[in-house]
mmCIF file of C-alpha atoms in Angstrom:
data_model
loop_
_atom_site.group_PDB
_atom_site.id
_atom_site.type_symbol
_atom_site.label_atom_id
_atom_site.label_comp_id
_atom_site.label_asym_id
_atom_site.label_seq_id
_atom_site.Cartn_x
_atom_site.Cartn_y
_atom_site.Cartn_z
ATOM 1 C CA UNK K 17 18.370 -9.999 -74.947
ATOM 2 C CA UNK K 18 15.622 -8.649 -77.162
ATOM 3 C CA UNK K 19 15.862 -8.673 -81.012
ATOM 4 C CA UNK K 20 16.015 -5.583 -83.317
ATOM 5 C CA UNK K 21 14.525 -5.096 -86.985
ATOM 6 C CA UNK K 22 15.707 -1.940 -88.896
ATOM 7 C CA UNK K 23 13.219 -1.322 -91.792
ATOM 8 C CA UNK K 24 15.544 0.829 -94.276
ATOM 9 C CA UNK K 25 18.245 -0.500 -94.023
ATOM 10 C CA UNK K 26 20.713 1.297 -96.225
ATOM 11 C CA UNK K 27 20.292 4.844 -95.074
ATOM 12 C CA UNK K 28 22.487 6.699 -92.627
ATOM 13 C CA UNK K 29 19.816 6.455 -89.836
ATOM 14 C CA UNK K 30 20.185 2.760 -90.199
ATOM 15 C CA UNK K 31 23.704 2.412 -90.515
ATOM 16 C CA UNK K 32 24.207 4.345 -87.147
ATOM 17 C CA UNK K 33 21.534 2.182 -85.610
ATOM 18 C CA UNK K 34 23.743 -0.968 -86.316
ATOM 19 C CA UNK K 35 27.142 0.779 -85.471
ATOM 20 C CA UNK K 36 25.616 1.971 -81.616
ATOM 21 C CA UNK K 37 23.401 -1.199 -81.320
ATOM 22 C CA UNK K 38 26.867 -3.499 -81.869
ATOM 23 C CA UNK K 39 27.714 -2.320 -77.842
ATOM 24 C CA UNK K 40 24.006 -2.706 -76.463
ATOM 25 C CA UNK K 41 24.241 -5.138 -73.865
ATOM 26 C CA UNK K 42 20.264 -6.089 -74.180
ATOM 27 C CA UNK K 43 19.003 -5.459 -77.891
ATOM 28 C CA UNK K 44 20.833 -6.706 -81.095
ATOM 29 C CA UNK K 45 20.070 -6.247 -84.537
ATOM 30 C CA UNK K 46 18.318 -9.240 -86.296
ATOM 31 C CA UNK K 47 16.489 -8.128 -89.129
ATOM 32 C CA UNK K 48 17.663 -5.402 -91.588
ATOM 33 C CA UNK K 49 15.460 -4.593 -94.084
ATOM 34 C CA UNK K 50 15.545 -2.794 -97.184
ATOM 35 C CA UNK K 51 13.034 -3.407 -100.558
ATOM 36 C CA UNK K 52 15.698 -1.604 -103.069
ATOM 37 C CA UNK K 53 18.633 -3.927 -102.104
ATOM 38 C CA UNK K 54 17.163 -6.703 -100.493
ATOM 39 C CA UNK K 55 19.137 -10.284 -100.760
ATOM 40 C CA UNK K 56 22.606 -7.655 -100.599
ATOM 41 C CA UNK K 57 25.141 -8.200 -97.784
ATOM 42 C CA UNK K 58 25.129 -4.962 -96.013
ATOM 43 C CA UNK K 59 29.233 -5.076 -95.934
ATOM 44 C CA UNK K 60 29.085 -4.352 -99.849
ATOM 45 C CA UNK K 61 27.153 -1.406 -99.553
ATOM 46 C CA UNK K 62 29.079 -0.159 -96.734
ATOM 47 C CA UNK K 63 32.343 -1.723 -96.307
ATOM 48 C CA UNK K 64 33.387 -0.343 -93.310
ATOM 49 C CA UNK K 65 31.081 -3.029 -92.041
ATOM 50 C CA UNK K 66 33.485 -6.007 -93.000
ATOM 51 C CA UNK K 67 34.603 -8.306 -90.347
ATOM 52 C CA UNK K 68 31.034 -7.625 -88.119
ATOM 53 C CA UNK K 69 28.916 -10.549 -88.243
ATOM 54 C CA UNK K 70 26.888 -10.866 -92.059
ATOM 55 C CA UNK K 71 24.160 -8.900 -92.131
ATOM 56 C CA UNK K 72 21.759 -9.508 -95.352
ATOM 57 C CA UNK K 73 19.320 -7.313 -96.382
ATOM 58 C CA UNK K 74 15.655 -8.818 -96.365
ATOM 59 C CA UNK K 75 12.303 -7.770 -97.967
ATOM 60 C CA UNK K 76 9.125 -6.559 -95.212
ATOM 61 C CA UNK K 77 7.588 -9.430 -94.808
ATOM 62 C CA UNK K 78 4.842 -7.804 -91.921
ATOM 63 C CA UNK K 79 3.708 -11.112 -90.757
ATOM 64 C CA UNK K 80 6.506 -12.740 -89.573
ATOM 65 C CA UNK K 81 8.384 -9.519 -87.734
ATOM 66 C CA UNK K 82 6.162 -10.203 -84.500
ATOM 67 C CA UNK K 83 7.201 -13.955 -84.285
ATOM 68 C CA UNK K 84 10.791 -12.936 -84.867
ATOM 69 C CA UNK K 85 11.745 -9.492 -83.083
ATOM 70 C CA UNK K 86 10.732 -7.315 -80.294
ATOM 71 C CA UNK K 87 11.915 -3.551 -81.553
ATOM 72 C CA UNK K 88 11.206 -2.296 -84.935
ATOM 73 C CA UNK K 89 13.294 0.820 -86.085
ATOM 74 C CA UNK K 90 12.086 2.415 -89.047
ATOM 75 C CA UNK K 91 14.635 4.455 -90.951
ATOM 76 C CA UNK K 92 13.063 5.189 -93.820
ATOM 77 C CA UNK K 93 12.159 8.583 -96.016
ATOM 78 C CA UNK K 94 8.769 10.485 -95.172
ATOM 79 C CA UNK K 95 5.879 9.203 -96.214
ATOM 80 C CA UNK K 96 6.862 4.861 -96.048
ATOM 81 C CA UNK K 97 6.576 4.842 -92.287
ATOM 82 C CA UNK K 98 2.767 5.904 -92.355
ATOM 83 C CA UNK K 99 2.052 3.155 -94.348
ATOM 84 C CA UNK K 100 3.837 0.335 -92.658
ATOM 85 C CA UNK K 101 3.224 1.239 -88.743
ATOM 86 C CA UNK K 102 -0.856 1.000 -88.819
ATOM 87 C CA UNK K 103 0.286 -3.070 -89.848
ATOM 88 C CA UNK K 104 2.174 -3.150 -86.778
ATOM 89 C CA UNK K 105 0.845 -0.901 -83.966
ATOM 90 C CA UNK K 106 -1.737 -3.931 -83.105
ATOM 91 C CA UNK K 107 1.114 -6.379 -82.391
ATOM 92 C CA UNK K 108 3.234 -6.977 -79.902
ATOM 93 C CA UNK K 109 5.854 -4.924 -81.056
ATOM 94 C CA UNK K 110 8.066 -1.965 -79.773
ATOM 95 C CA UNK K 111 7.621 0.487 -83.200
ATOM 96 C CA UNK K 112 9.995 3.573 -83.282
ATOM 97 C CA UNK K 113 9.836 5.545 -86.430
ATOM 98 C CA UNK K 114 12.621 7.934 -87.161
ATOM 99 C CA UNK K 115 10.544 9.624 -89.741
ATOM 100 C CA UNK K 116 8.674 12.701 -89.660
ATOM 101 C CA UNK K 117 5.654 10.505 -90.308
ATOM 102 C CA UNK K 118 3.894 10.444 -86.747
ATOM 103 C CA UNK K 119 5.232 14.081 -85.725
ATOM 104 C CA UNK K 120 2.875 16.102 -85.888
ATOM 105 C CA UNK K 121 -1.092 15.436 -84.310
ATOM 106 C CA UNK K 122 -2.666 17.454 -87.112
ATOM 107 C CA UNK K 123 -3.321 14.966 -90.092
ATOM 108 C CA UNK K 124 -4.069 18.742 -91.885
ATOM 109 C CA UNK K 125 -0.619 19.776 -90.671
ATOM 110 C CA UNK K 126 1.317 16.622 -91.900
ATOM 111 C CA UNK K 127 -0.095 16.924 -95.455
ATOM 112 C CA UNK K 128 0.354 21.021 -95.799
ATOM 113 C CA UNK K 129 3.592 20.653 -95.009
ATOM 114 C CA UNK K 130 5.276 17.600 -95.935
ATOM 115 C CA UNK K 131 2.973 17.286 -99.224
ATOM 116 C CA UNK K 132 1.871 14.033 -98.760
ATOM 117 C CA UNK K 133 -1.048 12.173 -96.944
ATOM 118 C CA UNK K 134 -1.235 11.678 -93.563
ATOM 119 C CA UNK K 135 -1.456 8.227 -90.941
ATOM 120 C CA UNK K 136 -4.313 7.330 -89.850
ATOM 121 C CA UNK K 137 -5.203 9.518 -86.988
ATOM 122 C CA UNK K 138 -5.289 6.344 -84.217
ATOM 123 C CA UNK K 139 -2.021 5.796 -85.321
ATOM 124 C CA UNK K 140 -1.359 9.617 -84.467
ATOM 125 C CA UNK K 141 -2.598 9.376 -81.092
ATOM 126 C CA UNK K 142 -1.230 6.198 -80.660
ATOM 127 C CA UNK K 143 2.527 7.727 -81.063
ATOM 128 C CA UNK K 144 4.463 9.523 -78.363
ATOM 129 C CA UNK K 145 6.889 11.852 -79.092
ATOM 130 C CA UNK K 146 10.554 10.521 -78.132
ATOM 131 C CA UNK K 147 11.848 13.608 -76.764
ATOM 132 C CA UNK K 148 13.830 11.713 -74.040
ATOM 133 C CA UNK K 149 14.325 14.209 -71.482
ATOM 134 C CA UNK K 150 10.864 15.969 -71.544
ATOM 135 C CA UNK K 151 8.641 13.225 -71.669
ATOM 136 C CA UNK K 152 9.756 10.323 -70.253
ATOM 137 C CA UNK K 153 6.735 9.295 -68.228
ATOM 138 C CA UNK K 154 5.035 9.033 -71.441
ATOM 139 C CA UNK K 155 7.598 7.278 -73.506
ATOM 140 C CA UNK K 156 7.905 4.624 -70.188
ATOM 141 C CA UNK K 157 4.466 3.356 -71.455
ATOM 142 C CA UNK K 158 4.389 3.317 -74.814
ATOM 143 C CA UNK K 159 4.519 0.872 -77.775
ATOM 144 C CA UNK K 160 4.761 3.549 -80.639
ATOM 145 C CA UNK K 161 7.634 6.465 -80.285
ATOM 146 C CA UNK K 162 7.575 9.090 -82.638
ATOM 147 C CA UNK K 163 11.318 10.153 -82.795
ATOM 148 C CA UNK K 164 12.304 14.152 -83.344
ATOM 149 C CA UNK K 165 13.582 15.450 -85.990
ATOM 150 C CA UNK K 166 17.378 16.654 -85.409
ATOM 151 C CA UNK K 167 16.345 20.656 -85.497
ATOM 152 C CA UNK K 168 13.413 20.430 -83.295
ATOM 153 C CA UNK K 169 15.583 18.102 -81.344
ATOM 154 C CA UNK K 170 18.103 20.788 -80.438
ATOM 155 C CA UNK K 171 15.570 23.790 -80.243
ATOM 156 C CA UNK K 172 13.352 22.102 -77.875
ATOM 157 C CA UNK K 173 15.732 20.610 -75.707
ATOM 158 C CA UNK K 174 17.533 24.354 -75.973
ATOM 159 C CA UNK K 175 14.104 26.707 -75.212
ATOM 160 C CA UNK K 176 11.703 24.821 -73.610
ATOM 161 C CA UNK K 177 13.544 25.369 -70.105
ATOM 162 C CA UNK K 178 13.431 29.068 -70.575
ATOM 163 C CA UNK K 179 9.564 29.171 -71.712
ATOM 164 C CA UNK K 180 8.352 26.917 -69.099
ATOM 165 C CA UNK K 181 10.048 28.528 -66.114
ATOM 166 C CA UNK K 182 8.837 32.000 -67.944
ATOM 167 C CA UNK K 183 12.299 33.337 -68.524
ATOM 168 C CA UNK K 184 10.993 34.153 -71.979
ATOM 169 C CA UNK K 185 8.274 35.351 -74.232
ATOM 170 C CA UNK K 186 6.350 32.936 -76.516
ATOM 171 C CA UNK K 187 6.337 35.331 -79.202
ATOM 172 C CA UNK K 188 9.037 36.445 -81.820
ATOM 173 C CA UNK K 189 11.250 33.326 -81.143
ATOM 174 C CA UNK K 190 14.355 33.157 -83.517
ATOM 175 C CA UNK K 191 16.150 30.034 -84.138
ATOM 176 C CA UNK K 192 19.062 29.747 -86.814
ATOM 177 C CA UNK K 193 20.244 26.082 -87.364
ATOM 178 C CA UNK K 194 22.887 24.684 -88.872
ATOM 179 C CA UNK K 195 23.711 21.041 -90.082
ATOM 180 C CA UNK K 196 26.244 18.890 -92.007
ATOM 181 C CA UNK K 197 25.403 16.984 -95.269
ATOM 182 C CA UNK K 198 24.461 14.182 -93.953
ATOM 183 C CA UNK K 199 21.278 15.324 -92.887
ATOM 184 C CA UNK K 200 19.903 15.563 -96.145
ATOM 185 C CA UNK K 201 20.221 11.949 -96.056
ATOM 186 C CA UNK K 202 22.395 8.929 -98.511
ATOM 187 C CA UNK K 203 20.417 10.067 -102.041
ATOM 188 C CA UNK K 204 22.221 12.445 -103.948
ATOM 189 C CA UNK K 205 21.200 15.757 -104.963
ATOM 190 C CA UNK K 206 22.299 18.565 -107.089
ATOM 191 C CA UNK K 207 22.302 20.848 -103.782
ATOM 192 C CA UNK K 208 24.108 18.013 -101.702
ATOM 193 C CA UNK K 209 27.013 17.483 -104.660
ATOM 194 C CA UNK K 210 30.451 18.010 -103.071
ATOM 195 C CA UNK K 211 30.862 21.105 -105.455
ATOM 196 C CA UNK K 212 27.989 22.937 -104.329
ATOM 197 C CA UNK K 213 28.784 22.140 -100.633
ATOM 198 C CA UNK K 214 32.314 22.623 -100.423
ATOM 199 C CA UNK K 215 33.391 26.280 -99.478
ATOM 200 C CA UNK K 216 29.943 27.263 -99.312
ATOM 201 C CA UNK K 217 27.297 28.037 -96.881
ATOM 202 C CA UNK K 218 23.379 28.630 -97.828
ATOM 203 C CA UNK K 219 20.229 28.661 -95.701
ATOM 204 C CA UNK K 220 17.377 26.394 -97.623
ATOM 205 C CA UNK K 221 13.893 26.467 -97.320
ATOM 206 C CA UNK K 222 13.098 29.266 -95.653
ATOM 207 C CA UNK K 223 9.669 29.556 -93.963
ATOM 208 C CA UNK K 224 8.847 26.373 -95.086
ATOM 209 C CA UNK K 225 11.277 23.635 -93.736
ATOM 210 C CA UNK K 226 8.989 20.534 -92.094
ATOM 211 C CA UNK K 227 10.340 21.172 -88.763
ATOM 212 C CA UNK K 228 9.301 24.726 -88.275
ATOM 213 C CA UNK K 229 5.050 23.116 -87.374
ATOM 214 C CA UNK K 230 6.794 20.306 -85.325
ATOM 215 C CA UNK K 231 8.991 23.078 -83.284
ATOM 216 C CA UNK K 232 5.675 24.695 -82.801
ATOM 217 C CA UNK K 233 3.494 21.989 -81.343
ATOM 218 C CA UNK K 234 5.512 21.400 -78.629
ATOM 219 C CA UNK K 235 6.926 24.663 -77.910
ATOM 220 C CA UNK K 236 2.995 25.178 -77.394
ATOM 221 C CA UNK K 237 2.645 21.963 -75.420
ATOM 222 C CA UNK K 238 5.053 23.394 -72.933
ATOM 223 C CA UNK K 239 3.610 26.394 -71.995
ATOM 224 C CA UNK K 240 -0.669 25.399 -73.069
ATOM 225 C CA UNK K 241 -0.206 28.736 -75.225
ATOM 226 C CA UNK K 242 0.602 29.228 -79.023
ATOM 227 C CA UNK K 243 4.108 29.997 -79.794
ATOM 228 C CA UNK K 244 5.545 31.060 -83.334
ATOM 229 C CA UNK K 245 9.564 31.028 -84.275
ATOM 230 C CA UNK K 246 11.036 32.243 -86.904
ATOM 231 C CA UNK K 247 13.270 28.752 -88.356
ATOM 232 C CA UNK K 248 16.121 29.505 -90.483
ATOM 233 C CA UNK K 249 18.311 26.393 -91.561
ATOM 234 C CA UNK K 250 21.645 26.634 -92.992
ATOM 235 C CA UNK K 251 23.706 24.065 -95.129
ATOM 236 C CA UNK K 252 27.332 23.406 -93.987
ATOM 237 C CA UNK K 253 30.386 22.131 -95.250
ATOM 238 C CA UNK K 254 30.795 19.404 -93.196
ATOM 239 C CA UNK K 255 29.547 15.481 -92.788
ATOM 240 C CA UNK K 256 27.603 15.682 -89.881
ATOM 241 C CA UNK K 257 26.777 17.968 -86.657
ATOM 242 C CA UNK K 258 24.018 20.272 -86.372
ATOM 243 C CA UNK K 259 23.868 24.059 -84.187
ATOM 244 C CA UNK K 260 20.845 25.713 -83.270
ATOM 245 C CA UNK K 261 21.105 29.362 -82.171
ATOM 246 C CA UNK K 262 18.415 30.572 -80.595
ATOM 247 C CA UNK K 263 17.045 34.381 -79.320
ATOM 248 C CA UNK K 264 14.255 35.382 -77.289
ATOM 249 C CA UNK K 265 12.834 38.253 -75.842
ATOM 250 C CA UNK K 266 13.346 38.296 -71.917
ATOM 251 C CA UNK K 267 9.979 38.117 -69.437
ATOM 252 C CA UNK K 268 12.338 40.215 -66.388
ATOM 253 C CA UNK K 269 15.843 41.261 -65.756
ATOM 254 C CA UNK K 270 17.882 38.175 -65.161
ATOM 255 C CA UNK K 271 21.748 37.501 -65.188
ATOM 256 C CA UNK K 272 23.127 34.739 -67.265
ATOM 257 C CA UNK K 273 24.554 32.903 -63.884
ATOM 258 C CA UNK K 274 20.829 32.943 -62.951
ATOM 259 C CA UNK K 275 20.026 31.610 -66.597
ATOM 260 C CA UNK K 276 22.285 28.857 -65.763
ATOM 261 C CA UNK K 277 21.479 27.314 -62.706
ATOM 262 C CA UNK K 278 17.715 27.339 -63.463
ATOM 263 C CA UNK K 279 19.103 24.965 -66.655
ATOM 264 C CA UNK K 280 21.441 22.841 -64.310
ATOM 265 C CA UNK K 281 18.306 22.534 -62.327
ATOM 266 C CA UNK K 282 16.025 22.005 -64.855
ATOM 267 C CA UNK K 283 18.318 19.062 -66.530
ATOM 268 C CA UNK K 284 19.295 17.841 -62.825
ATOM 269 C CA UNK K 285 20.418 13.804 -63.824
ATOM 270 C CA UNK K 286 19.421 13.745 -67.449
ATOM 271 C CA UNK K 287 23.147 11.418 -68.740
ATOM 272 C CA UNK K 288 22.971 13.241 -72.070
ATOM 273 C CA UNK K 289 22.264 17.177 -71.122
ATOM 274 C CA UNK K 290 25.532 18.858 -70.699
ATOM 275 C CA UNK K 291 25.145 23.135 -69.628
ATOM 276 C CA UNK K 292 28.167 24.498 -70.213
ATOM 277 C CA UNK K 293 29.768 26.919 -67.825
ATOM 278 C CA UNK K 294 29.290 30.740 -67.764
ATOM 279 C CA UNK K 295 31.480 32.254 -71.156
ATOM 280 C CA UNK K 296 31.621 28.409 -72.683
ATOM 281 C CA UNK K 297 29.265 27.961 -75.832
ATOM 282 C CA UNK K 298 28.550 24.644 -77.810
ATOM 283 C CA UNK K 299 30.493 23.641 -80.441
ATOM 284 C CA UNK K 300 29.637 20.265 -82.585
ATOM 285 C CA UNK K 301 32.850 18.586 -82.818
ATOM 286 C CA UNK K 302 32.721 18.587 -78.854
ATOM 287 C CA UNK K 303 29.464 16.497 -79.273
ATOM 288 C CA UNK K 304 30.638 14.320 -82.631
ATOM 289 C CA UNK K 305 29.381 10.297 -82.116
ATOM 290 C CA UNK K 306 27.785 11.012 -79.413
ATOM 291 C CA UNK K 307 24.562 11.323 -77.741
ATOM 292 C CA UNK K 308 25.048 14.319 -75.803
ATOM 293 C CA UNK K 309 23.144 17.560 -76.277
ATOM 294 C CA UNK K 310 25.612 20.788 -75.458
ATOM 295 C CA UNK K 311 23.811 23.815 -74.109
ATOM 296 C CA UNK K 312 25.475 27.203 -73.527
ATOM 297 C CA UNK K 313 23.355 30.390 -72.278
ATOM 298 C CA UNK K 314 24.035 34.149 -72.579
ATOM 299 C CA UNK K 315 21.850 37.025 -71.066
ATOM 300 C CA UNK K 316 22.247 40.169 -73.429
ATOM 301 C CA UNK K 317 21.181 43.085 -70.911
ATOM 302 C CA UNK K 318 21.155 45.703 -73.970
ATOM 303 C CA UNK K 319 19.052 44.453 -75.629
ATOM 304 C CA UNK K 320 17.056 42.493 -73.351
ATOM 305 C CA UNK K 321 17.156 38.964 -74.622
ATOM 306 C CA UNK K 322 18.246 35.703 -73.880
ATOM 307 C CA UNK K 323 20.628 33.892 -76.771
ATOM 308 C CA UNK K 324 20.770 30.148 -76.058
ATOM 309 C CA UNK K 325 22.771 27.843 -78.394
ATOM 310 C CA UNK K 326 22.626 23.989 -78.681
ATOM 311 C CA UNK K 327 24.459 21.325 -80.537
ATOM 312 C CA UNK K 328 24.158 17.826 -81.272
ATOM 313 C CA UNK K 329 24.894 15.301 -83.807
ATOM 314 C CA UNK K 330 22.167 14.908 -86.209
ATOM 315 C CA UNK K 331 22.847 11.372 -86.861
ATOM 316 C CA UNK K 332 23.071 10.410 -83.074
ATOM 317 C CA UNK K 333 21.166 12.399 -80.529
ATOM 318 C CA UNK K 334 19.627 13.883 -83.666
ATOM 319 C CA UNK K 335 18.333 10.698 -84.747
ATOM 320 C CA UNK K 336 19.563 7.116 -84.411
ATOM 321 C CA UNK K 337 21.010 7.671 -80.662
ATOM 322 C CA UNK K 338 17.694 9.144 -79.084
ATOM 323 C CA UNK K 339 16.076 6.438 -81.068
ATOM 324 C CA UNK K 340 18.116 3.911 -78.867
ATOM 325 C CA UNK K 341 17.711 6.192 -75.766
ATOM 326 C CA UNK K 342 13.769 5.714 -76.233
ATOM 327 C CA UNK K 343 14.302 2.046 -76.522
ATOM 328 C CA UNK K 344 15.912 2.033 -73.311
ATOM 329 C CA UNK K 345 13.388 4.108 -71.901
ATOM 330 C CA UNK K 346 10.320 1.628 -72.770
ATOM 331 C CA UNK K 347 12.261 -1.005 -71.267
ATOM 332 C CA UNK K 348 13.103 0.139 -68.113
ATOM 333 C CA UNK K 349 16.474 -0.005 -68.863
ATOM 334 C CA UNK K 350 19.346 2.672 -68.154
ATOM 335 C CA UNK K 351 19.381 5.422 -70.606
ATOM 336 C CA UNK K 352 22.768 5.091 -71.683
ATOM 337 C CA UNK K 353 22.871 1.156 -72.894
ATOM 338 C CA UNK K 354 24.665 1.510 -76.034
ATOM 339 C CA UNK K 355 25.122 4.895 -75.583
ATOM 340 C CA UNK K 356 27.879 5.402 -73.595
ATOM 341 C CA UNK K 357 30.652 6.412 -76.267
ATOM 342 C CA UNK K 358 32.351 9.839 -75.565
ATOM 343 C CA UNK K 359 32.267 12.151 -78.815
ATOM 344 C CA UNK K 360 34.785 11.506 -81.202
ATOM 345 C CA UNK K 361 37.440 14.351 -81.044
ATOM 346 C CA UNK K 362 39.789 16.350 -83.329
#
């Protein structure tokens, strides 16, 4: 059984950390850590933890996490994580950051577009980017996992298929996302308020949302060529779950059965890929609590394009779930430990 910290401990990353760890047969959660609320029992601040063993929240105290766990999740807002994982990439630690901290390789691109300054570039190369499914070799050897964001999460997993067995173009990419509140994260803001949610639908920052240079990079990676999208992200009214909708140009005339086996094929014993049949598109209450990543495929022959839609929840496979999945990953361990939950349904 290894031991688990959770640095930021009272966000929704966390708290879904400690609801999907509470089944994992080989990690528990030891150490939850939080500077704002530390010496709080976590029950108070979320009571639907009552009755679960006391957890109490503790200040970072860097030298004493190696003696005392194994895995360190951090859960924290952009720009902690940066700070604390150079203090702990030397030790002999497992280091996952949920952040967008250790994204992107460019220290140039970090600070343009989250507005902040970047790691330490060994710390950048050090990471690996926990997209479970596409690089799994990689994320078998590593000590530092870089976990996706929930849009480039559901993009990737959605197009890179299609670009790398050159079903389609590299250029001119369109993806519109959608997501519940929740993934504007626990602090409230005038835009997240219930009345400004409810009944309402708006797209938010447009060509400049801190996913679109992450998308890139390893849109790019998959096919050693530059690739540009056009990312527009949508606000919902609803708690969590996140849809990407994506279109692309077509490289030859292809049917949408063909479309689908080469996916089938491509995602050939990943646990948490699910292609849905011919007519059958994602939806993301089909996916809700879970880790699974729905993926439905349509070949427009008017106009030539391929329309591929994915969904996940943003909190799960979108975050705290993949997190896990890496975990298991490193370890050698099957990918679904702690995972294996179906999605929670009406």
């Amino acid at each position: 059984m290894k031991k688990a910290a959770i640095i930021g401990g009272t966000g929704y990353g966390a708290i879904e950390l400690i609801r999907l760890l509470q089944t994992h047969p080989k990690l528990v959660v030891a150490k939850v850590i939080s500077h704002s609320q530390s010496g709080e029992v976590l029950s108070s601040i979320y009571p639907h933890l009552k009755k679960l063993p006391e957890i109490r929240l503790e200040e970072l105290d860097i030298s004493s996490l190696e003696a005392e766990v194994d895995v360190v999740f951090l859960a924290t807002p952009a720009g902690v994580a940066k700070e604390i994982v150079p203090e702990l990439q030397n030790k002999n630690l497992q280091i996952i950051d949920l952040s967008g901290d250790l994204r992107l390789s460019s220290r140039e691109d970090y600070e343009e577009w989250y507005g902040k300054s970047a790691a330490p570039q060994e710390t950048l190369n050090q990471a690996v980017y926990g997209l479970s499914e596409i690089y799994k070799e990689e994320i078998q050897s590593a000590t530092i996992i870089s976990n996706p964001g929930c849009f480039p999460t559901a993009s990737l997993l959605g197009l890179i298929p299609a670009l790398e067995l050159g079903n389609i173009k590299p250029t001119g990419i369109v993806i519109d996302g959608k997501t519940g509140v929740s993934g504007a994260g626990r602090t409230p803001t005038a835009a997240t308020h219930f009345s400004e949610t409810n009944d309402n639908v708006s797209p938010y920052k447009i060509g400049k949302h801190q996913h679109i240079p992450e998308i890139e990079q390893y849109l790019s990676k998959a096919v050693d060529a530059d690739v540009t999208t056009i990312l527009t992200t949508h606000l919902i009214p609803m708690t969590r779950g996140l849809i990407c909708t994506m279109y692309a140009d077509l490289n030859q005339e292809t049917t949408t059965e063909e479309v689908i086996k080469s996916y089938q094929s491509y995602y050939e014993n990943k646990p948490f890929i699910r292609i849905l049949p011919e007519g059958q598109f994602p939806q993301t209450k089909a996916v809700q609590g879970s880790n699974y990543c729905d993926i439905g495929v349509w070949v427009n022959e008017r106009s030539n394009q391929l329309i591929i839609a994915a969904a996940i929840d943003n909190l799960v496979k979108g975050a705290s779930g993949q997190a896990i999945q890496n975990v298991n990953i490193m370890n050698g361990w099957e990918e679904n430990l702690g995972l294996q939950a179906i999605p929670m349904y009406p």
